[in-house]
PDB file of C-alpha atoms and ligand atoms in Angstrom:
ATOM      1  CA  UNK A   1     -19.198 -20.151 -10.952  1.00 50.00           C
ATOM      2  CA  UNK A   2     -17.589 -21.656  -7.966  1.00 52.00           C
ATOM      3  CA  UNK A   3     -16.025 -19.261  -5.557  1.00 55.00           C
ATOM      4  CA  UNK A   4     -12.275 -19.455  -5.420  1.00 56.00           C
ATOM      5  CA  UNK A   5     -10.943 -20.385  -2.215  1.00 57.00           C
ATOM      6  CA  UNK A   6      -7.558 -19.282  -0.281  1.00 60.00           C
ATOM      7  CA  UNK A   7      -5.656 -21.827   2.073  1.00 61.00           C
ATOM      8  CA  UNK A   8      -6.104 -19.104   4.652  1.00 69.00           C
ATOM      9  CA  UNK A   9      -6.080 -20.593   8.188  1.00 73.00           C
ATOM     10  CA  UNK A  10      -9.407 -18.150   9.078  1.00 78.00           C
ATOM     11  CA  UNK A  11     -10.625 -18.382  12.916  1.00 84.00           C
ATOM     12  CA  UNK A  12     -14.338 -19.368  13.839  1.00 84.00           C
ATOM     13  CA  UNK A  13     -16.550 -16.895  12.009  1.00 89.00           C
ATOM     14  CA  UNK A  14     -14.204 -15.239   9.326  1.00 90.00           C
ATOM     15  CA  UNK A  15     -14.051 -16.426   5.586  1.00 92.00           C
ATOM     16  CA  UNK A  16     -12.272 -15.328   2.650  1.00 95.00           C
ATOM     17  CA  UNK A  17     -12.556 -15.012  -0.810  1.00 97.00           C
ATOM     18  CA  UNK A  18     -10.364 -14.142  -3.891  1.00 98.00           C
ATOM     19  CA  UNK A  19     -10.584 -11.064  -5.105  1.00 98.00           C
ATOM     20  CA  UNK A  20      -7.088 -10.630  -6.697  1.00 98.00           C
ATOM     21  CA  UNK A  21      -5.058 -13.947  -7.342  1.00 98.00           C
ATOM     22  CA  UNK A  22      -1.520 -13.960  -6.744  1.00 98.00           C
ATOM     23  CA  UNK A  23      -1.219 -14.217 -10.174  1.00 98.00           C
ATOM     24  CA  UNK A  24      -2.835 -11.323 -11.383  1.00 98.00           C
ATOM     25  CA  UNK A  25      -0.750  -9.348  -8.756  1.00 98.00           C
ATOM     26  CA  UNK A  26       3.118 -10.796  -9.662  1.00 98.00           C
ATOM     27  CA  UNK A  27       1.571  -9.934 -13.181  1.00 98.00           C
ATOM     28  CA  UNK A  28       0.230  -6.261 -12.964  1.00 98.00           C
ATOM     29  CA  UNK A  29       3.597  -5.268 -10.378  1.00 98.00           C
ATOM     30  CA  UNK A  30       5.886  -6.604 -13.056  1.00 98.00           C
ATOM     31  CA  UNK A  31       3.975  -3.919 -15.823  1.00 98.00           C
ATOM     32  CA  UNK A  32       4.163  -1.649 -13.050  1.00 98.00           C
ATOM     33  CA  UNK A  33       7.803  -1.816 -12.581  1.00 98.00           C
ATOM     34  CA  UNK A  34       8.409  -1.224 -16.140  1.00 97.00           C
ATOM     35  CA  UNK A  35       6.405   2.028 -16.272  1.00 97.00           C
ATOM     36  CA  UNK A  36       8.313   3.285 -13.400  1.00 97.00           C
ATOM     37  CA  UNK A  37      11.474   2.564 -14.835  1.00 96.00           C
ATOM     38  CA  UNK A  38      10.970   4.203 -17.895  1.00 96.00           C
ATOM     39  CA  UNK A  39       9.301   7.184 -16.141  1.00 97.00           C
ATOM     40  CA  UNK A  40      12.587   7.617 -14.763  1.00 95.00           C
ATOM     41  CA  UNK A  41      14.455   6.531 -17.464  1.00 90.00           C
ATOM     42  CA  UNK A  42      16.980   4.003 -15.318  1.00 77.00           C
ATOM     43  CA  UNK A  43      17.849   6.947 -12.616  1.00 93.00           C
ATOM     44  CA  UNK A  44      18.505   5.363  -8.929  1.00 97.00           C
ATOM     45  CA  UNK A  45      14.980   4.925  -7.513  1.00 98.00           C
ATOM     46  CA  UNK A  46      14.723   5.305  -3.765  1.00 98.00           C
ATOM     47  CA  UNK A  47      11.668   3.423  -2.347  1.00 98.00           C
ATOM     48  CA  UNK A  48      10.061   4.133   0.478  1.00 98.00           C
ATOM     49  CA  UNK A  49       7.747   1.736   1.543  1.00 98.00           C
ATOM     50  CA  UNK A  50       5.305   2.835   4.560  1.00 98.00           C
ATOM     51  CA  UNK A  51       5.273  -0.137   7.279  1.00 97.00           C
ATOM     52  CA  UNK A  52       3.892  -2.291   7.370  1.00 97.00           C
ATOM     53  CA  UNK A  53       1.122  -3.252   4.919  1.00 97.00           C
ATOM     54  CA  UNK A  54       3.566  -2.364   2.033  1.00 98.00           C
ATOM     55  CA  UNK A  55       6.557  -4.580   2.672  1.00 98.00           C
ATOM     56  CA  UNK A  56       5.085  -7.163   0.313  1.00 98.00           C
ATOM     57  CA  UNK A  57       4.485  -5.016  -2.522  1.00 98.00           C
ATOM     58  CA  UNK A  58       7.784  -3.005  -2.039  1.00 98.00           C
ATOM     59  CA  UNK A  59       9.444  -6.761  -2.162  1.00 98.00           C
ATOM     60  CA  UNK A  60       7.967  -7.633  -5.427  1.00 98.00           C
ATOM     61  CA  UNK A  61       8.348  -4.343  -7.149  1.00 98.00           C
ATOM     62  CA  UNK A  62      11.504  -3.781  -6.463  1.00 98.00           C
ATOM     63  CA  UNK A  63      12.479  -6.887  -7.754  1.00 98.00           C
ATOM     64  CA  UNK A  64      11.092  -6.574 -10.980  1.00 97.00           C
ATOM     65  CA  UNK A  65      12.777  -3.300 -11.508  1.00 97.00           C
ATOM     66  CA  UNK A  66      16.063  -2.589 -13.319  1.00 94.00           C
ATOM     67  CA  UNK A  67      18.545  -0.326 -12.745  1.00 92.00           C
ATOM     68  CA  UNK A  68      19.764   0.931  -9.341  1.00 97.00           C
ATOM     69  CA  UNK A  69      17.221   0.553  -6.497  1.00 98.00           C
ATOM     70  CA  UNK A  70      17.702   1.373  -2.666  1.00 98.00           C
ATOM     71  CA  UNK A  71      15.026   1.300  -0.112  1.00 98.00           C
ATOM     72  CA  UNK A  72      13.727   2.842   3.105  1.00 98.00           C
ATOM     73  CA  UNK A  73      11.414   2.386   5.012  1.00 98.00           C
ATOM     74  CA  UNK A  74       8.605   4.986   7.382  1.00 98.00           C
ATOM     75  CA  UNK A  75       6.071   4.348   9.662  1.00 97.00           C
ATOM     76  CA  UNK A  76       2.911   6.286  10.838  1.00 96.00           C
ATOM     77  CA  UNK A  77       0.097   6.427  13.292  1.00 91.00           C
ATOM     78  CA  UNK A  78      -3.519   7.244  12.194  1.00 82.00           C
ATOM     79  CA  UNK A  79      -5.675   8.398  15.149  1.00 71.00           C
ATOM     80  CA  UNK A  80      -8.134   8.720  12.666  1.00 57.00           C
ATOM     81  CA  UNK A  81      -8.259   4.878  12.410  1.00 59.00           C
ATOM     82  CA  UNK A  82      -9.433   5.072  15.626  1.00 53.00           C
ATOM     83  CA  UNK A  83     -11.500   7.525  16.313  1.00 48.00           C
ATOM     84  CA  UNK A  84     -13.079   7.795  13.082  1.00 53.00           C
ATOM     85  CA  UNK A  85     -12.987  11.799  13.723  1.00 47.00           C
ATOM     86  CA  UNK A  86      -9.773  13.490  13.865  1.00 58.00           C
ATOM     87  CA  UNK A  87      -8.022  11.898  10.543  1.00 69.00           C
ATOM     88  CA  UNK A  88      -4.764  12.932  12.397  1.00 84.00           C
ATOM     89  CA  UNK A  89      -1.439  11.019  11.107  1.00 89.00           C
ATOM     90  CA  UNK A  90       1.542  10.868  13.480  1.00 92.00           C
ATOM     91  CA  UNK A  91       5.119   9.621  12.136  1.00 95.00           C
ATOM     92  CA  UNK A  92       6.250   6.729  14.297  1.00 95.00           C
ATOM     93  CA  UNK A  93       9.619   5.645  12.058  1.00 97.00           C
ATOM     94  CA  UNK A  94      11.061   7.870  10.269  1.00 97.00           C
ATOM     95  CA  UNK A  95      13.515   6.813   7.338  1.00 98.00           C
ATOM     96  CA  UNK A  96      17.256   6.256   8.077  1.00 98.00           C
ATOM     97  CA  UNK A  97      18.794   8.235   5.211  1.00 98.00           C
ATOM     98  CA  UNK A  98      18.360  11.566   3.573  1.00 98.00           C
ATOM     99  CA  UNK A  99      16.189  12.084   0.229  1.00 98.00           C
ATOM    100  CA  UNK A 100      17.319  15.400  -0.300  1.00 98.00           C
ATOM    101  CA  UNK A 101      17.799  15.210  -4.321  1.00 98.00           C
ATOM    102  CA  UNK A 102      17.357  11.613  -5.003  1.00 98.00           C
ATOM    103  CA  UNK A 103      13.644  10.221  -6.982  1.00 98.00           C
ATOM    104  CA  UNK A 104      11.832   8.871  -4.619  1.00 98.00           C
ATOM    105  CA  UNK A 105       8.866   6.792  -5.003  1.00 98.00           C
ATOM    106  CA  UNK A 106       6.672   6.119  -1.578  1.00 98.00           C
ATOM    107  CA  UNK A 107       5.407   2.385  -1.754  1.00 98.00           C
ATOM    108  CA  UNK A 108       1.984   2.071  -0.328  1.00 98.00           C
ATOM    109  CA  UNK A 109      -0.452  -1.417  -0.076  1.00 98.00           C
ATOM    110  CA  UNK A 110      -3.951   0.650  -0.276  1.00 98.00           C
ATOM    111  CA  UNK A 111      -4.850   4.224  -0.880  1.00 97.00           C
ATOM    112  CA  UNK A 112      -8.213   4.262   1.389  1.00 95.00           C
ATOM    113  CA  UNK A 113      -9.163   7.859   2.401  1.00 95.00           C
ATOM    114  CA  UNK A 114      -6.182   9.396   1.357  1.00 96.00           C
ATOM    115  CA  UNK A 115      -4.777  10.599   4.894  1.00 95.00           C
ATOM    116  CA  UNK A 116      -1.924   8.403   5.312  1.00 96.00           C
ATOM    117  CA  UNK A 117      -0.333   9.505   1.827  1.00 97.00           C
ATOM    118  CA  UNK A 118      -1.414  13.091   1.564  1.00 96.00           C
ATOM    119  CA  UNK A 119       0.658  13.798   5.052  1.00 96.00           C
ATOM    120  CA  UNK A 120       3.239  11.596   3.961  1.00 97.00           C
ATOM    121  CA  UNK A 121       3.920  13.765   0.440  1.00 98.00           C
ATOM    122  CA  UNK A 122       3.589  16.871   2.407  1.00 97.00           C
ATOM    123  CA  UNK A 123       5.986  15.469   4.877  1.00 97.00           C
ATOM    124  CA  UNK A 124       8.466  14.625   2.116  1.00 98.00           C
ATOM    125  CA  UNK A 125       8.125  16.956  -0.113  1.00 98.00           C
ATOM    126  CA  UNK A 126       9.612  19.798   2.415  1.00 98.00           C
ATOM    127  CA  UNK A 127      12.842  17.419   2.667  1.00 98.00           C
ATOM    128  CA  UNK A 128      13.154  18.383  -1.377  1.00 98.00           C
ATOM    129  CA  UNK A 129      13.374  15.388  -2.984  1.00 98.00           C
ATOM    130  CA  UNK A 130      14.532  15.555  -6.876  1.00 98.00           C
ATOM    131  CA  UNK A 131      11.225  13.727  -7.798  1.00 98.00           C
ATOM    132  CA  UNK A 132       8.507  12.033  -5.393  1.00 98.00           C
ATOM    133  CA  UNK A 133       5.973  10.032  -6.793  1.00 98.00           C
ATOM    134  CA  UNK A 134       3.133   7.481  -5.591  1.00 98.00           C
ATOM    135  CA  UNK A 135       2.898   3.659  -5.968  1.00 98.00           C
ATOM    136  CA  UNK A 136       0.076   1.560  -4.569  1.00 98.00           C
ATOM    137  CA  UNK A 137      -1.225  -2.056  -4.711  1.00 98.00           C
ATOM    138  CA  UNK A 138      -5.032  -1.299  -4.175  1.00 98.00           C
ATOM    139  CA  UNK A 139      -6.916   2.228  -4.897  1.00 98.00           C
ATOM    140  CA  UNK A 140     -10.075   2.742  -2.993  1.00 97.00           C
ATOM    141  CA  UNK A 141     -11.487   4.975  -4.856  1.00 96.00           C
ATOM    142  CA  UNK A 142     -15.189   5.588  -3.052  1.00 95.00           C
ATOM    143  CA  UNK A 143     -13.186   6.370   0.491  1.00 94.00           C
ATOM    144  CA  UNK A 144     -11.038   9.100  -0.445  1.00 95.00           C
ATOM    145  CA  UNK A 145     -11.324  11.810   2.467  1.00 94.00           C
ATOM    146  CA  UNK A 146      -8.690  14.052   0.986  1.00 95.00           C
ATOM    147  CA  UNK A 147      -7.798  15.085  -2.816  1.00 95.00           C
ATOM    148  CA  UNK A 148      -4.957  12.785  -3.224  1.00 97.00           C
ATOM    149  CA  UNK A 149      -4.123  10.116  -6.559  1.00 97.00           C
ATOM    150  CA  UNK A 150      -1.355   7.825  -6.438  1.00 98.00           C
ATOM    151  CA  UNK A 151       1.237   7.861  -9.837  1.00 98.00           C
ATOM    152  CA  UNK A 152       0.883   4.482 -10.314  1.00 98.00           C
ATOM    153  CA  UNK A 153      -2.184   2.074  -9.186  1.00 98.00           C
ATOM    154  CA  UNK A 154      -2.119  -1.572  -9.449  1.00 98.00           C
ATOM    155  CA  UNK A 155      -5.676  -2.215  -9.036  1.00 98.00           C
ATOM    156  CA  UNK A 156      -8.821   0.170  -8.264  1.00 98.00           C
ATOM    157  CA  UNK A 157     -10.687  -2.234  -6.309  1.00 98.00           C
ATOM    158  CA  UNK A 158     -14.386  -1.775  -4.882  1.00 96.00           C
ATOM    159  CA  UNK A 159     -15.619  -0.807  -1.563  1.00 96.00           C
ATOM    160  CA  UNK A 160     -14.817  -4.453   0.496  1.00 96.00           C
ATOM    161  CA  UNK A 161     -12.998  -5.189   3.593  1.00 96.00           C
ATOM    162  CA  UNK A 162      -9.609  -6.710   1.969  1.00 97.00           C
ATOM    163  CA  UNK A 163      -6.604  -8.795   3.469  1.00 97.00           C
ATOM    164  CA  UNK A 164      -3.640 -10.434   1.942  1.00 98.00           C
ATOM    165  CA  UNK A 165      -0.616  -9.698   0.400  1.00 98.00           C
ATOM    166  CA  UNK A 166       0.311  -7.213   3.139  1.00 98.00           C
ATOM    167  CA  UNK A 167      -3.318  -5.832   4.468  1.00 97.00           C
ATOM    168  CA  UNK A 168      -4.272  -7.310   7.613  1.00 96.00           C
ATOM    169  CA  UNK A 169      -7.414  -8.198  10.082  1.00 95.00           C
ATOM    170  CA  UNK A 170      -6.433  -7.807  13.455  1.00 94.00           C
ATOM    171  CA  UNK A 171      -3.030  -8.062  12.402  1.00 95.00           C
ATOM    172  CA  UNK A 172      -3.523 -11.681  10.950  1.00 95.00           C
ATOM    173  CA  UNK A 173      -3.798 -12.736   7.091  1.00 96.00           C
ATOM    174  CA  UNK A 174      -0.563 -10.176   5.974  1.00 97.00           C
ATOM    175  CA  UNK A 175       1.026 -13.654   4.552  1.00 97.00           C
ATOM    176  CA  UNK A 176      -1.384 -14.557   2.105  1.00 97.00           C
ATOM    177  CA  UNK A 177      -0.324 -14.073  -1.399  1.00 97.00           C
ATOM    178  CA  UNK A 178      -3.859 -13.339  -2.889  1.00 98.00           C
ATOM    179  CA  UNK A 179      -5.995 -10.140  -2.350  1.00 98.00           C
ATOM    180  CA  UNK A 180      -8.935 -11.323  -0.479  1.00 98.00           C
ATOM    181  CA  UNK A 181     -12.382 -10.558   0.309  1.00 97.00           C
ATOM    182  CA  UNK A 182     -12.888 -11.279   4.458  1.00 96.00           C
ATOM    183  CA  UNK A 183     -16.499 -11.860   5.592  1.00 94.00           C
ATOM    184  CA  UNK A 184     -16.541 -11.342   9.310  1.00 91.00           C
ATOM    185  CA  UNK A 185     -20.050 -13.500  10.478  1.00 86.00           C
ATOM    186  CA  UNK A 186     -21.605 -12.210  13.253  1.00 75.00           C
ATOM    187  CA  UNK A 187     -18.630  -9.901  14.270  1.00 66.00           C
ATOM    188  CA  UNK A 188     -17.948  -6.135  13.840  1.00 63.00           C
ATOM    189  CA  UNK A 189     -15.227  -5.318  12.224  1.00 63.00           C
ATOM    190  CA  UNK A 190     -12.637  -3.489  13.684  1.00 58.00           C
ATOM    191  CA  UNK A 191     -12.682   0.215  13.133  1.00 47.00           C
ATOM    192  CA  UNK A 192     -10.535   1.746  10.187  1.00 50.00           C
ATOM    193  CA  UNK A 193      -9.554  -1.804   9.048  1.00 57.00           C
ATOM    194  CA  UNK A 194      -9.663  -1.842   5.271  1.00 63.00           C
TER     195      UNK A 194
HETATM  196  C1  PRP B   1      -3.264   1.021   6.082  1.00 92.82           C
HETATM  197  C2  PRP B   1      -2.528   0.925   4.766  1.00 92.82           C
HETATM  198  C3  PRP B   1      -2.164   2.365   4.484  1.00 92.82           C
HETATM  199  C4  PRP B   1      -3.303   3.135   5.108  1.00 92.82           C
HETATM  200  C5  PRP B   1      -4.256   3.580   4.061  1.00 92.82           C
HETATM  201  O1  PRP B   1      -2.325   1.037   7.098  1.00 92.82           O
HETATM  202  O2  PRP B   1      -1.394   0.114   4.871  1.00 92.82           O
HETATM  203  O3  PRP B   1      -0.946   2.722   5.108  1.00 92.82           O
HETATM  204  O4  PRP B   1      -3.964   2.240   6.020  1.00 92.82           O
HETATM  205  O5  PRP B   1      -5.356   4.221   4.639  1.00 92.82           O
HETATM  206  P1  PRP B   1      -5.725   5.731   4.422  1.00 92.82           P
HETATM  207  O6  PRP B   1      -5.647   6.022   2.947  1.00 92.82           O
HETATM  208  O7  PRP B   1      -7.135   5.796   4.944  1.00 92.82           O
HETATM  209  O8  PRP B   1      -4.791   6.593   5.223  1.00 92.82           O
HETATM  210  P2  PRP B   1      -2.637   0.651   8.604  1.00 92.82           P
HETATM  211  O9  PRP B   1      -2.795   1.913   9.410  1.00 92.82           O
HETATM  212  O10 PRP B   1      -3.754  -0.316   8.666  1.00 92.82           O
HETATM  213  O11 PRP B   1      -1.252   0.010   9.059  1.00 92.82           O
HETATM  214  P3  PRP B   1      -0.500  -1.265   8.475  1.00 92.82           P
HETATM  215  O12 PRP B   1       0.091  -0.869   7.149  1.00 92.82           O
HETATM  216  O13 PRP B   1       0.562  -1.553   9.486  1.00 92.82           O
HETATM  217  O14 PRP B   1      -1.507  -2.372   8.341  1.00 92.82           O
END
């Protein structure tokens, strides 16, 4: 079978590839959204979505949810990106408004090694939120560092270096609606990109 192609405008030596058509996403987010609201049975939901590989996502779910909806957004730093040692994670943003009693439900693109969302709960929880719970896009299963699961996973997806629909390459490719496979030709790929 043919491989499907993206209109991605790539740059000399990258390609991409399909791996989850924007189809399959608006259709799995919509399920997603119901199981969330039912879950917590049409309470306000507060989303936070962590910038800025999850603004796409966040956009989409909260669309397709019902009921009363208010969002937030945070932003961290992972010098373990980096470094590929320390797996420290730094806030950068934090959110504008309290969560002190409200459900919250942190909105993440990919779930990778785990260290981004692990320090966010931790770093949420002590703010005593009535409920906090996990939504992501993408589960990496085979990369988890730390003992974290997300409450609700889109799609466990494989081991491969994915853009689109929020993930980036160098911060390019974030527009695309599909989830897509890059192939980087004769390049290294950036550390920590996933
Ligand atoms: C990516 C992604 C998650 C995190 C997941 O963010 O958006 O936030 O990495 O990786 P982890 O499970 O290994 O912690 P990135 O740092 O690339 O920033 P971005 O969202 O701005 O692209």
């Amino acid at each position: 079978m043919p491989k499907k192609k993206t209109t991605a405008a790539t740059m000399p030596g990258e390609s991409t590839r399909i791996l989850l058509s924007r189809s399959r996403v608006q259709t799995r987010i919509a399920t997603l959204a119901r199981e969330i609201n039912r879950d917590f049975r049409d309470e306000p939901v507060h989303l936070v979505g962590v910038l800025k590989g999850a603004i796409f996502f966040l956009a989409d779910l909260a669309r397709h949810m019902s009921g009363e909806v208010s969002l937030d957004f945070i932003s961290v730093s992972s010098y373990g990106k980096e470094t590929q040692s320390s797996g420290q994670v730094r806030l950068t943003k934090d959110l504008d408004t309290s969560i002190e009693g409200r459900n919250v439900l942190l909105v993440e693109d990919i779930l990778d090694t785990g260290l981004t969302v692990s320090y966010l709960l931790r770093v949420l929880e002590q703010r005593r939120p009535k409920r906090l719970r996990v939504a992501v896009l993408l589960d990496k299963t085979e990369r988890r560092k730390v003992p974290v699961s997300a409450d609700y996973v889109g799609f466990r997806i494989p081991n491969e270096f994915v853009v689109g629909y929020g993930l980036d390459y160098a911060e390019r490719y974030r527009n695309l609606a599909d989830v897509c496979v890059l192939s980087l030709h004769g390049k290294a790929k950036k550390e920590g990109a996933v």
